[in-house]
CSV table of C-alpha atoms in Angstrom, one decimal:
chain,number,residue,atom,x,y,z
A,298,ALA,CA,-31.8,5.8,-4.5
A,299,GLY,CA,-28.2,5.0,-2.1
A,300,LEU,CA,-28.8,4.4,1.1
A,301,ASN,CA,-28.5,8.3,3.7
A,302,PRO,CA,-26.1,6.9,7.2
A,303,ASP,CA,-27.9,9.1,8.7
A,304,ASP,CA,-31.3,7.1,9.1
A,305,TYR,CA,-29.5,4.2,11.0
A,306,THR,CA,-27.7,3.9,13.7
A,307,VAL,CA,-25.0,2.1,14.2
A,308,ARG,CA,-23.3,0.6,17.6
A,309,PHE,CA,-20.3,-2.2,17.9
A,310,TYR,CA,-20.0,-4.2,20.9
A,311,LEU,CA,-17.1,-6.3,22.2
A,312,ASP,CA,-19.5,-9.7,22.7
A,313,GLN,CA,-22.2,-10.6,23.4
A,314,ALA,CA,-21.8,-9.3,26.6
A,315,ALA,CA,-21.5,-6.4,26.8
A,316,TYR,CA,-24.1,-6.1,23.7
A,317,ASP,CA,-26.7,-7.3,26.8
A,318,ASN,CA,-25.6,-5.3,28.8
A,319,ASN,CA,-25.6,-2.2,26.8
A,320,GLN,CA,-21.5,-1.4,26.7
A,321,ALA,CA,-20.8,0.0,23.1
A,322,LEU,CA,-17.3,-0.1,21.8
A,323,PRO,CA,-16.0,3.7,21.1
A,324,ASN,CA,-15.9,4.3,17.6
A,325,GLN,CA,-11.8,4.7,17.7
A,326,TYR,CA,-11.5,1.4,19.1
A,327,THR,CA,-8.6,0.0,19.6
A,328,ASN,CA,-8.2,-4.1,18.7
A,329,ILE,CA,-6.5,-6.5,21.0
A,330,SER,CA,-6.1,-9.3,18.3
A,331,SER,CA,-6.3,-10.3,15.2
A,332,PRO,CA,-8.4,-11.1,13.5
A,333,GLN,CA,-11.0,-10.1,16.5
A,334,THR,CA,-14.3,-11.1,16.1
A,335,ILE,CA,-16.1,-8.1,18.0
A,336,LEU,CA,-20.5,-7.9,16.6
A,337,VAL,CA,-21.7,-4.9,14.7
A,338,TYR,CA,-25.6,-3.2,15.3
A,339,VAL,CA,-27.5,-1.6,13.3
A,340,GLN,CA,-31.0,-0.3,13.6
A,341,ASN,CA,-32.7,1.2,10.3
A,342,ASP,CA,-34.3,4.6,12.5
A,343,THR,CA,-36.9,4.5,10.5
A,344,THR,CA,-38.8,1.1,10.8
A,345,GLY,CA,-36.9,-0.4,13.0
A,346,CYS,CA,-35.7,-3.2,11.7
A,347,GLU,CA,-32.5,-4.1,13.2
A,348,ILE,CA,-29.7,-7.1,12.7
A,349,LEU,CA,-27.0,-7.1,15.3
A,350,ALA,CA,-23.7,-9.7,13.0
A,351,PRO,CA,-19.6,-10.2,14.2
A,352,MET,CA,-17.7,-8.9,12.3
A,353,GLU,CA,-13.5,-9.3,11.4
A,354,LEU,CA,-11.3,-6.9,12.4
A,355,TYR,CA,-8.0,-7.7,10.8
A,356,VAL,CA,-4.4,-5.2,11.7
A,357,GLU,CA,-2.0,-6.6,8.3
A,358,GLU,CA,1.8,-6.2,8.7
A,359,ASP,CA,2.5,-2.4,6.8
A,360,ALA,CA,5.1,-3.3,3.9
A,361,THR,CA,7.6,0.2,4.0
A,362,ALA,CA,9.8,1.3,0.5
A,363,PHE,CA,13.2,2.0,2.5
A,364,PRO,CA,14.7,4.5,0.2
A,365,VAL,CA,17.8,4.1,-1.7
A,366,THR,CA,20.7,6.2,-0.2
A,367,ASP,CA,23.5,5.0,-2.1
A,368,ALA,CA,23.0,8.1,-4.6
A,369,THR,CA,25.2,6.7,-7.3
A,370,ALA,CA,23.8,3.3,-7.8
A,371,LEU,CA,22.0,4.7,-11.0
A,372,SER,CA,24.2,7.3,-12.3
A,373,GLN,CA,25.7,6.5,-15.6
A,374,CYS,CA,28.4,7.7,-17.9
A,375,ASP,CA,27.2,7.6,-21.3
A,376,TYR,CA,29.0,5.5,-22.7
A,377,ASP,CA,27.0,3.5,-25.2
A,378,GLY,CA,28.8,5.6,-28.6
A,379,THR,CA,25.0,8.2,-28.3
A,380,ASN,CA,26.3,10.6,-25.4
A,381,ASP,CA,22.6,11.3,-26.0
A,382,GLY,CA,21.5,11.7,-22.5
A,383,TYR,CA,19.6,7.8,-22.6
A,384,LEU,CA,20.8,4.6,-21.3
A,385,VAL,CA,19.7,1.1,-20.2
A,386,PHE,CA,19.6,0.4,-16.6
A,387,ASP,CA,19.1,-2.5,-14.5
A,388,LEU,CA,16.6,-1.3,-11.2
A,389,THR,CA,16.1,-4.0,-9.8
A,390,VAL,CA,19.8,-3.7,-8.5
A,391,VAL,CA,18.7,-1.4,-5.6
A,392,GLU,CA,15.8,-3.7,-5.0
A,393,PRO,CA,17.8,-4.9,-2.3
A,394,GLN,CA,18.4,-1.4,-0.6
A,395,VAL,CA,14.6,-0.6,-0.8
A,396,LEU,CA,13.2,-4.1,0.6
A,397,GLY,CA,15.5,-4.1,4.0
A,398,PRO,CA,15.1,-6.8,6.1
A,399,GLN,CA,11.5,-7.3,4.2
A,400,SER,CA,11.3,-10.3,2.4
A,401,PRO,CA,11.4,-10.9,-1.3
A,402,THR,CA,9.0,-14.2,-0.4
A,403,ASP,CA,6.0,-11.9,1.1
A,404,TYR,CA,6.8,-8.5,-0.8
A,405,SER,CA,7.1,-7.5,-4.2
A,406,VAL,CA,8.8,-5.1,-5.9
A,407,ALA,CA,7.6,-3.1,-9.1
A,408,TYR,CA,9.2,-0.1,-10.3
A,409,TYR,CA,6.7,2.9,-12.3
A,410,GLU,CA,7.1,6.0,-14.1
A,411,SER,CA,4.8,8.0,-12.0
A,412,MET,CA,3.8,8.0,-8.9
A,413,GLU,CA,0.1,7.9,-9.6
A,414,ASP,CA,0.8,4.6,-11.7
A,415,ALA,CA,2.5,3.5,-9.0
A,416,ALA,CA,-0.4,4.0,-6.6
A,417,THR,CA,-3.1,2.5,-8.4
A,418,GLU,CA,-0.9,-0.9,-9.7
A,419,THR,CA,-1.0,0.7,-12.8
A,420,ASN,CA,1.1,0.5,-15.6
A,421,PRO,CA,4.1,-1.4,-13.9
A,422,ILE,CA,8.0,-0.8,-15.6
A,423,ALA,CA,7.4,-4.1,-17.9
A,424,ASP,CA,11.8,-5.3,-18.0
A,425,PRO,CA,12.7,-3.4,-14.9
A,426,THR,CA,16.1,-4.8,-15.9
A,427,ALA,CA,16.7,-3.3,-19.3
A,428,TYR,CA,14.6,-0.1,-18.6
A,429,THR,CA,16.0,2.6,-20.8
A,430,ASN,CA,14.9,6.0,-18.9
A,431,THR,CA,12.5,8.4,-21.4
A,432,VAL,CA,13.7,11.8,-19.6
A,433,GLU,CA,17.2,13.2,-21.3
A,434,ASN,CA,20.0,13.0,-18.7
A,435,GLY,CA,18.1,10.9,-16.4
A,436,GLN,CA,14.5,10.5,-14.7
A,437,THR,CA,12.8,9.7,-10.7
A,438,ILE,CA,11.4,6.4,-11.0
A,439,TYR,CA,8.7,5.6,-8.6
A,440,ILE,CA,9.1,1.9,-6.2
A,441,ARG,CA,6.6,0.2,-5.4
A,442,VAL,CA,7.1,-2.1,-2.2
A,443,THR,CA,4.2,-4.7,-1.3
A,444,ASN,CA,2.8,-7.4,1.1
A,445,THR,CA,1.4,-9.8,-0.8
A,446,THR,CA,0.4,-12.0,1.9
A,447,THR,CA,-1.6,-9.3,3.5
A,448,ILE,CA,-6.0,-9.1,2.8
A,449,THR,CA,-5.6,-5.4,0.9
A,450,ARG,CA,-2.4,-5.7,-0.2
A,451,CYS,CA,-0.2,-3.1,2.5
A,452,TYR,CA,2.1,-0.7,0.1
A,453,ASP,CA,4.7,1.8,0.1
A,454,ILE,CA,6.2,4.3,-2.2
A,455,THR,CA,9.7,5.5,-2.6
A,456,THR,CA,11.9,7.1,-5.4
A,457,VAL,CA,15.1,6.5,-6.7
A,458,GLU,CA,16.6,9.4,-9.9
A,459,LEU,CA,18.0,7.9,-12.6
A,460,ASN,CA,21.3,10.1,-13.7
A,461,VAL,CA,22.7,10.6,-17.5
A,462,GLU,CA,26.5,11.8,-17.7
A,463,GLN,CA,27.0,12.4,-21.1
């Protein structure tokens, strides 16, 4: 059986002095540094057992997936000899726009065919330098920018439209 949160009292304290003076932090608390150590107090309301332990708060730098502002970046005429609405694209040509001022050393860029895949980091496009659209005449590609230096791998997603002109 799982634990019921209603059976516990939980409070947060800035430090030992605040705990000793019963000066709990509000539940909506803005940290003053990162990382910052605060104290968490938990009491089992049924048994009276309690614990006071340190807890680290981290605020990590977010990632931003900047929009692709050059609408022609991934628009091409179907000159591959088949004129069927399918072409090979180098998706990475938009990477400088998507990263903006963020360093490629600290941020990764991955490309996906669906928003769900981008959000869950599932099924990335294997070779974004040679991608053939799977929808005739073009499609939406989802681009995930991830801050690889963070614990939680902060990320953001943007899109780019592939356009094949017959």
